[in-house]
XYZ file of N, CA, C and O in Angstrom:
556
model
N -6.582 22.103 -36.910
C -5.645 21.014 -36.753
C -5.661 20.589 -35.297
O -5.540 21.407 -34.399
N -5.796 19.300 -35.080
C -5.755 18.743 -33.729
C -4.527 17.853 -33.628
O -4.334 16.960 -34.430
N -3.694 18.108 -32.629
C -2.555 17.221 -32.403
C -2.430 16.976 -30.918
O -2.797 17.799 -30.098
N -1.918 15.821 -30.589
C -1.670 15.469 -29.195
C -0.699 14.305 -29.168
O -0.162 13.910 -30.190
N -0.491 13.723 -28.012
C 0.467 12.642 -27.849
C 0.078 11.431 -28.703
O -0.946 10.805 -28.484
N 0.922 11.059 -29.710
C 0.563 9.943 -30.589
C 0.557 8.594 -29.897
O -0.006 7.641 -30.415
N 1.181 8.479 -28.725
C 1.216 7.194 -28.019
C 0.032 7.001 -27.080
O -0.148 5.930 -26.534
N -0.748 8.039 -26.879
C -1.903 7.937 -25.986
C -3.084 7.365 -26.761
O -3.427 7.867 -27.834
N -3.733 6.304 -26.243
C -4.789 5.623 -26.997
C -6.000 6.496 -27.305
O -6.704 6.232 -28.264
N -6.265 7.521 -26.518
C -7.457 8.329 -26.753
C -7.130 9.672 -27.408
O -7.974 10.548 -27.457
N -5.934 9.832 -27.929
C -5.570 11.102 -28.548
C -6.379 11.347 -29.816
O -6.802 10.409 -30.488
N -6.580 12.608 -30.148
C -7.266 12.954 -31.382
C -6.265 12.949 -32.526
O -5.139 13.408 -32.375
N -6.703 12.436 -33.672
C -5.834 12.455 -34.845
C -5.801 13.851 -35.444
O -6.742 14.627 -35.321
N -4.714 14.133 -36.138
C -4.593 15.386 -36.870
C -5.568 15.373 -38.040
O -5.722 14.361 -38.718
N -6.215 16.512 -38.281
C -7.118 16.669 -39.417
C -6.363 17.434 -40.498
O -5.740 18.459 -40.230
N -6.415 16.934 -41.724
C -5.670 17.491 -42.841
C -6.588 18.262 -43.777
O -7.213 17.688 -44.656
N -6.694 19.553 -43.527
C -7.506 20.448 -44.346
C -8.924 19.897 -44.499
O -9.473 19.826 -45.583
N -9.486 19.477 -43.360
C -10.856 18.980 -43.312
C -11.003 17.482 -43.462
O -12.110 16.960 -43.354
N -9.920 16.765 -43.695
C -10.006 15.316 -43.894
C -9.239 14.559 -42.817
O -8.160 14.976 -42.402
N -9.787 13.429 -42.400
C -9.112 12.516 -41.472
C -8.351 11.511 -42.332
O -8.949 10.696 -43.036
N -7.018 11.574 -42.300
C -6.194 10.690 -43.112
C -5.258 9.936 -42.167
O -4.189 10.437 -41.803
N -5.644 8.747 -41.736
C -4.867 8.014 -40.734
C -3.400 7.801 -41.092
O -2.530 7.886 -40.224
N -3.087 7.538 -42.363
C -1.691 7.280 -42.722
C -0.824 8.527 -42.530
O 0.291 8.437 -42.009
N -1.317 9.696 -42.932
C -0.554 10.931 -42.723
C -0.375 11.195 -41.235
O 0.690 11.634 -40.789
N -1.414 10.914 -40.457
C -1.328 11.074 -39.008
C -0.272 10.121 -38.439
O 0.540 10.516 -37.606
N -0.261 8.901 -38.914
C 0.726 7.904 -38.477
C 2.152 8.374 -38.773
O 3.060 8.194 -37.962
N 2.352 8.985 -39.932
C 3.673 9.487 -40.306
C 4.086 10.718 -39.494
O 5.267 10.997 -39.363
N 3.096 11.452 -38.963
C 3.401 12.672 -38.222
C 3.465 13.907 -39.099
O 4.129 14.892 -38.762
N 2.766 13.886 -40.224
C 2.737 15.021 -41.138
C 2.013 16.191 -40.479
O 0.984 16.011 -39.833
N 2.560 17.397 -40.653
C 1.964 18.610 -40.077
C 1.375 19.452 -41.208
O 2.109 19.894 -42.099
N 0.045 19.678 -41.191
C -0.560 20.551 -42.198
C -0.302 22.010 -41.816
O -0.528 22.400 -40.678
N 0.192 22.811 -42.742
C 0.489 24.202 -42.440
C -0.516 25.155 -43.069
O -1.081 25.976 -42.377
N -0.742 25.084 -44.372
C -1.792 25.885 -44.992
C -2.226 25.283 -46.312
O -1.487 24.543 -46.946
N -3.453 25.638 -46.709
C -4.016 25.203 -47.987
C -5.031 26.244 -48.427
O -6.132 26.304 -47.885
N -4.630 27.076 -49.378
C -5.560 28.070 -49.908
C -5.052 28.617 -51.228
O -3.839 28.640 -51.479
N -5.993 29.013 -52.075
C -5.641 29.646 -53.336
C -4.731 28.830 -54.237
O -3.870 29.388 -54.914
N -4.903 27.525 -54.250
C -4.088 26.672 -55.107
C -2.711 26.355 -54.562
O -1.892 25.751 -55.244
N -2.451 26.730 -53.312
C -1.149 26.481 -52.684
C -1.336 25.686 -51.397
O -2.252 25.959 -50.621
N -0.454 24.728 -51.189
C -0.497 23.886 -49.985
C 0.915 23.751 -49.443
O 1.880 23.669 -50.208
N 1.000 23.717 -48.118
C 2.300 23.484 -47.475
C 2.092 22.536 -46.311
O 1.210 22.742 -45.472
N 2.909 21.470 -46.285
C 2.916 20.522 -45.183
C 4.373 20.296 -44.791
O 5.288 20.617 -45.557
N 4.585 19.747 -43.600
C 5.953 19.426 -43.197
C 5.966 18.065 -42.513
O 4.947 17.566 -42.048
N 7.174 17.519 -42.452
C 7.353 16.168 -41.928
C 8.801 16.039 -41.480
O 9.713 16.511 -42.167
N 9.014 15.410 -40.340
C 10.367 15.135 -39.864
C 10.627 13.643 -40.076
O 9.884 12.798 -39.584
N 11.680 13.344 -40.843
C 12.013 11.962 -41.171
C 12.271 11.181 -39.886
O 13.086 11.582 -39.058
N 11.552 10.076 -39.724
C 11.686 9.206 -38.562
C 12.529 7.983 -38.942
O 12.467 7.525 -40.085
N 13.297 7.435 -38.000
C 14.145 6.282 -38.316
C 13.376 5.111 -38.935
O 13.891 4.440 -39.838
N 12.170 4.882 -38.499
C 11.379 3.760 -39.017
C 10.822 4.030 -40.419
O 10.218 3.145 -41.034
N 11.025 5.240 -40.948
C 10.556 5.585 -42.288
C 11.719 5.725 -43.267
O 11.577 6.348 -44.313
N 12.879 5.154 -42.909
C 14.061 5.277 -43.764
C 14.331 3.978 -44.519
O 13.817 2.913 -44.167
N 15.176 4.102 -45.535
C 15.570 2.928 -46.305
C 16.932 2.423 -45.820
O 17.434 2.882 -44.788
N 17.538 1.516 -46.559
C 18.811 0.935 -46.131
C 19.971 1.932 -46.166
O 21.033 1.662 -45.605
N 19.769 3.085 -46.791
C 20.789 4.136 -46.812
C 20.622 5.120 -45.659
O 21.395 6.068 -45.535
N 19.569 4.945 -44.862
C 19.334 5.829 -43.726
C 18.689 7.157 -44.085
O 18.755 8.115 -43.314
N 18.047 7.235 -45.242
C 17.327 8.444 -45.666
C 15.862 8.089 -45.874
O 15.492 6.914 -45.927
N 15.018 9.106 -45.992
C 13.584 8.863 -46.145
C 13.315 7.909 -47.305
O 13.844 8.081 -48.410
N 12.520 6.892 -47.059
C 12.134 5.921 -48.065
C 11.336 6.651 -49.150
O 10.525 7.529 -48.865
N 11.573 6.315 -50.412
C 10.924 6.997 -51.524
C 9.411 6.988 -51.458
O 8.759 7.952 -51.842
N 8.840 5.912 -50.961
C 7.380 5.824 -50.858
C 6.801 6.837 -49.886
O 5.704 7.354 -50.097
N 7.540 7.143 -48.830
C 7.093 8.174 -47.882
C 7.078 9.525 -48.585
O 6.119 10.287 -48.478
N 8.158 9.827 -49.323
C 8.222 11.095 -50.059
C 7.101 11.173 -51.085
O 6.461 12.225 -51.232
N 6.830 10.068 -51.790
C 5.756 10.076 -52.781
C 4.399 10.305 -52.126
O 3.546 10.994 -52.686
N 4.211 9.773 -50.939
C 2.967 10.016 -50.200
C 2.792 11.502 -49.927
O 1.710 12.067 -50.132
N 3.849 12.150 -49.449
C 3.781 13.575 -49.131
C 3.530 14.408 -50.385
O 2.684 15.322 -50.384
N 4.242 14.100 -51.461
C 4.074 14.836 -52.716
C 2.661 14.653 -53.265
O 2.011 15.621 -53.693
N 2.167 13.426 -53.236
C 0.826 13.108 -53.729
C -0.234 13.862 -52.938
O -1.134 14.489 -53.512
N -0.131 13.812 -51.616
C -1.134 14.491 -50.797
C -1.123 15.998 -51.043
O -2.180 16.624 -51.165
N 0.058 16.608 -51.117
C 0.139 18.057 -51.305
C -0.503 18.477 -52.625
O -1.194 19.500 -52.689
N -0.307 17.693 -53.669
C -0.944 18.024 -54.949
C -2.453 17.868 -54.880
O -3.199 18.729 -55.352
N -2.916 16.763 -54.293
C -4.362 16.558 -54.171
C -5.023 17.641 -53.339
O -6.104 18.128 -53.678
N -4.356 18.045 -52.262
C -4.908 19.117 -51.419
C -4.925 20.430 -52.187
O -5.881 21.211 -52.071
N -3.907 20.691 -52.994
C -3.886 21.913 -53.808
C -5.046 21.912 -54.800
O -5.696 22.936 -55.008
N -5.336 20.755 -55.385
C -6.457 20.643 -56.323
C -7.775 20.970 -55.630
O -8.641 21.626 -56.213
N -7.919 20.549 -54.389
C -9.156 20.793 -53.639
C -9.367 22.272 -53.345
O -10.493 22.714 -53.166
N -8.292 23.054 -53.266
C -8.436 24.460 -52.880
C -9.144 25.308 -53.932
O -9.692 26.347 -53.608
N -9.126 24.881 -55.186
C -9.724 25.674 -56.265
C -11.217 25.887 -56.049
O -11.752 26.929 -56.397
N -11.878 24.890 -55.466
C -13.322 24.986 -55.278
C -13.740 24.752 -53.829
O -14.907 24.532 -53.559
N -12.763 24.797 -52.907
C -13.039 24.477 -51.497
C -13.777 23.152 -51.387
O -14.730 23.007 -50.631
N -13.332 22.185 -52.166
C -13.958 20.862 -52.230
C -13.828 20.153 -50.877
O -12.724 19.994 -50.370
N -14.943 19.718 -50.291
C -14.890 19.116 -48.954
C -14.393 17.672 -48.939
O -13.975 17.173 -47.906
N -14.442 16.997 -50.094
C -14.023 15.606 -50.168
C -12.601 15.514 -50.701
O -11.996 16.512 -51.068
N -12.077 14.327 -50.798
C -10.710 14.141 -51.251
C -10.537 14.248 -52.754
O -11.500 14.336 -53.505
N -9.278 14.239 -53.161
C -8.924 14.214 -54.572
C -8.383 12.825 -54.895
O -7.756 12.180 -54.059
N -8.611 12.383 -56.115
C -8.173 11.067 -56.551
C -7.061 11.258 -57.580
O -7.236 11.979 -58.566
N -5.942 10.602 -57.334
C -4.805 10.694 -58.239
C -5.076 9.885 -59.494
O -5.396 8.704 -59.424
N -4.930 10.527 -60.644
C -5.058 9.848 -61.935
C -3.680 9.440 -62.428
O -3.472 8.332 -62.913
N -2.729 10.345 -62.286
C -1.393 10.144 -62.822
C -0.415 10.925 -61.970
O -0.728 12.021 -61.515
N 0.786 10.368 -61.750
C 1.794 11.061 -60.958
C 3.171 10.665 -61.456
O 3.448 9.485 -61.656
N 4.009 11.664 -61.670
C 5.390 11.429 -62.080
C 6.301 12.067 -61.039
O 6.118 13.228 -60.675
N 7.279 11.301 -60.547
C 8.133 11.762 -59.452
C 9.598 11.672 -59.838
O 10.016 10.710 -60.467
N 10.358 12.672 -59.421
C 11.812 12.665 -59.586
C 12.451 12.870 -58.223
O 12.048 13.773 -57.472
N 13.429 12.041 -57.896
C 14.184 12.173 -56.647
C 15.531 12.808 -56.993
O 16.298 12.257 -57.775
N 15.811 13.965 -56.408
C 16.995 14.733 -56.767
C 18.154 14.573 -55.799
O 19.309 14.689 -56.177
N 17.846 14.356 -54.535
C 18.882 14.140 -53.519
C 18.220 13.488 -52.310
O 16.997 13.504 -52.186
N 18.995 12.922 -51.398
C 18.417 12.276 -50.218
C 17.626 13.252 -49.348
O 17.966 14.433 -49.262
N 16.590 12.747 -48.718
C 15.768 13.548 -47.815
C 16.042 13.140 -46.380
O 15.870 11.978 -46.014
N 16.474 14.096 -45.585
C 16.782 13.896 -44.170
C 16.217 15.041 -43.357
O 15.965 16.120 -43.885
N 16.044 14.826 -42.057
C 15.611 15.906 -41.165
C 14.206 16.371 -41.464
O 13.333 15.586 -41.819
N 13.985 17.674 -41.342
C 12.662 18.243 -41.605
C 12.497 18.475 -43.099
O 13.332 19.114 -43.732
N 11.405 17.959 -43.625
C 11.071 18.098 -45.041
C 9.822 18.967 -45.147
O 8.829 18.724 -44.466
N 9.883 19.982 -45.981
C 8.734 20.840 -46.258
C 8.276 20.540 -47.674
O 9.099 20.489 -48.599
N 6.986 20.326 -47.844
C 6.428 19.998 -49.153
C 5.437 21.097 -49.531
O 4.541 21.428 -48.754
N 5.635 21.655 -50.725
C 4.772 22.714 -51.226
C 4.112 22.257 -52.512
O 4.800 21.927 -53.485
N 2.785 22.212 -52.498
C 2.018 21.800 -53.662
C 1.343 22.984 -54.310
O 0.943 23.929 -53.624
N 1.220 22.936 -55.637
C 0.619 24.031 -56.396
C -0.366 23.486 -57.423
O -0.045 22.529 -58.140
N -1.522 24.104 -57.489
C -2.494 23.808 -58.538
C -2.107 24.642 -59.754
O -2.078 25.871 -59.675
N -1.792 23.985 -60.853
C -1.399 24.696 -62.075
C -2.607 25.096 -62.902
O -2.654 26.187 -63.462
N -3.594 24.193 -63.007
C -4.798 24.457 -63.787
C -5.937 23.610 -63.264
O -5.797 22.400 -63.113
N -7.052 24.275 -62.969
C -8.258 23.570 -62.541
C -9.189 23.453 -63.741
O -9.618 24.464 -64.298
N -9.465 22.225 -64.154
C -10.385 21.993 -65.261
C -11.743 21.572 -64.735
O -11.980 21.521 -63.527
N -12.640 21.246 -65.651
C -13.979 20.806 -65.248
C -13.929 19.485 -64.506
O -14.666 19.276 -63.550
N -13.052 18.574 -64.948
C -12.945 17.274 -64.284
C -11.516 16.916 -63.897
O -11.310 16.101 -63.019
N -10.530 17.497 -64.556
C -9.127 17.182 -64.308
C -8.403 18.419 -63.782
O -8.572 19.519 -64.299
N -7.584 18.208 -62.760
C -6.771 19.279 -62.179
C -5.301 18.913 -62.340
O -4.907 17.768 -62.080
N -4.505 19.878 -62.764
C -3.081 19.671 -63.005
C -2.293 20.334 -61.880
O -2.496 21.513 -61.593
N -1.386 19.568 -61.268
C -0.674 20.056 -60.095
C 0.813 19.702 -60.164
O 1.208 18.808 -60.907
N 1.586 20.404 -59.354
C 2.986 20.042 -59.163
C 3.359 20.305 -57.715
O 2.667 21.046 -56.999
N 4.452 19.702 -57.278
C 4.883 19.867 -55.900
C 6.387 19.647 -55.792
O 6.984 18.979 -56.635
N 6.957 20.239 -54.746
C 8.376 20.032 -54.453
C 8.539 19.716 -52.976
O 7.744 20.151 -52.145
N 9.572 18.939 -52.673
C 9.964 18.667 -51.287
C 11.296 19.358 -51.062
O 12.213 19.234 -51.879
N 11.400 20.094 -49.964
C 12.604 20.858 -49.640
C 13.209 20.366 -48.341
O 12.488 20.074 -47.381
N 14.546 20.303 -48.292
C 15.204 19.934 -47.038
C 15.404 21.184 -46.169
O 14.968 22.279 -46.539
N 16.066 21.011 -45.051
C 16.218 22.114 -44.086
C 17.033 23.279 -44.629
O 16.915 24.394 -44.130
N 17.838 23.044 -45.649
C 18.619 24.138 -46.234
C 17.935 24.741 -47.457
O 18.509 25.601 -48.121
N 16.707 24.289 -47.745
C 15.943 24.838 -48.854
C 16.225 24.212 -50.204
O 15.725 24.675 -51.226
N 17.023 23.138 -50.228
C 17.299 22.445 -51.477
C 16.129 21.528 -51.835
O 15.546 20.897 -50.954
N 15.829 21.424 -53.114
C 14.777 20.513 -53.562
C 15.315 19.091 -53.509
O 16.362 18.792 -54.078
N 14.609 18.229 -52.772
C 15.019 16.828 -52.671
C 14.210 15.932 -53.606
O 14.686 14.890 -54.028
N 12.983 16.332 -53.909
C 12.128 15.567 -54.817
C 11.092 16.515 -55.396
O 10.780 17.546 -54.808
N 10.568 16.136 -56.551
C 9.506 16.928 -57.171
C 8.563 15.981 -57.885
O 8.934 14.846 -58.227
N 7.347 16.445 -58.093
C 6.364 15.607 -58.773
C 5.373 16.481 -59.517
O 5.177 17.653 -59.185
N 4.754 15.878 -60.517
C 3.619 16.503 -61.185
C 2.541 15.434 -61.278
O 2.833 14.237 -61.263
N 1.299 15.881 -61.333
C 0.220 14.910 -61.377
C -1.086 15.494 -61.847
O -1.256 16.714 -61.908
N -1.992 14.596 -62.190
C -3.352 14.985 -62.555
C -4.310 14.335 -61.554
O -4.084 13.211 -61.105
N -5.337 15.082 -61.204
C -6.262 14.685 -60.147
C -7.690 14.984 -60.553
O -7.953 15.932 -61.283
N -8.612 14.167 -60.040
C -10.023 14.472 -60.154
C -10.559 14.563 -58.732
O -10.055 13.893 -57.818
N -11.558 15.409 -58.535
C -12.119 15.577 -57.200
C -13.190 14.531 -56.943
O -14.018 14.263 -57.833
N -13.161 13.954 -55.780
C -14.129 12.914 -55.399
C -15.535 13.494 -55.389
O -15.771 14.569 -54.883
N -16.446 12.741 -55.963
C -17.837 13.207 -56.015
C -18.658 12.527 -54.954
O -18.411 11.485 -54.520
């Protein structure tokens, strides 16, 4: 993982488990681990990423949930390329504020389809959102 001052024009972008993902870097997502079908990332809600209620915009949360599941799918075979979302279902359980930790899990790795789920947790460990999805690995 490479991180540095995001306002400096020559800074290196963060690498996400072997992939350069500019949008995650823009959001300030921190990759923590990805192995054995488990992924953990974290993110601190920024004012510019909130909705009219002052909490994390749902699309930001869906981005984090989607990425964590796709990264979990990649861990089954140490796939060097990205995962492609086929289907994703998301539930928002409570507002997301402060530091959000997202944990993705690979439920089943198939020949072409991978089944995953993920949860987003707030600073007190409460689930703020959850998702399930199906993914195929980029060829």
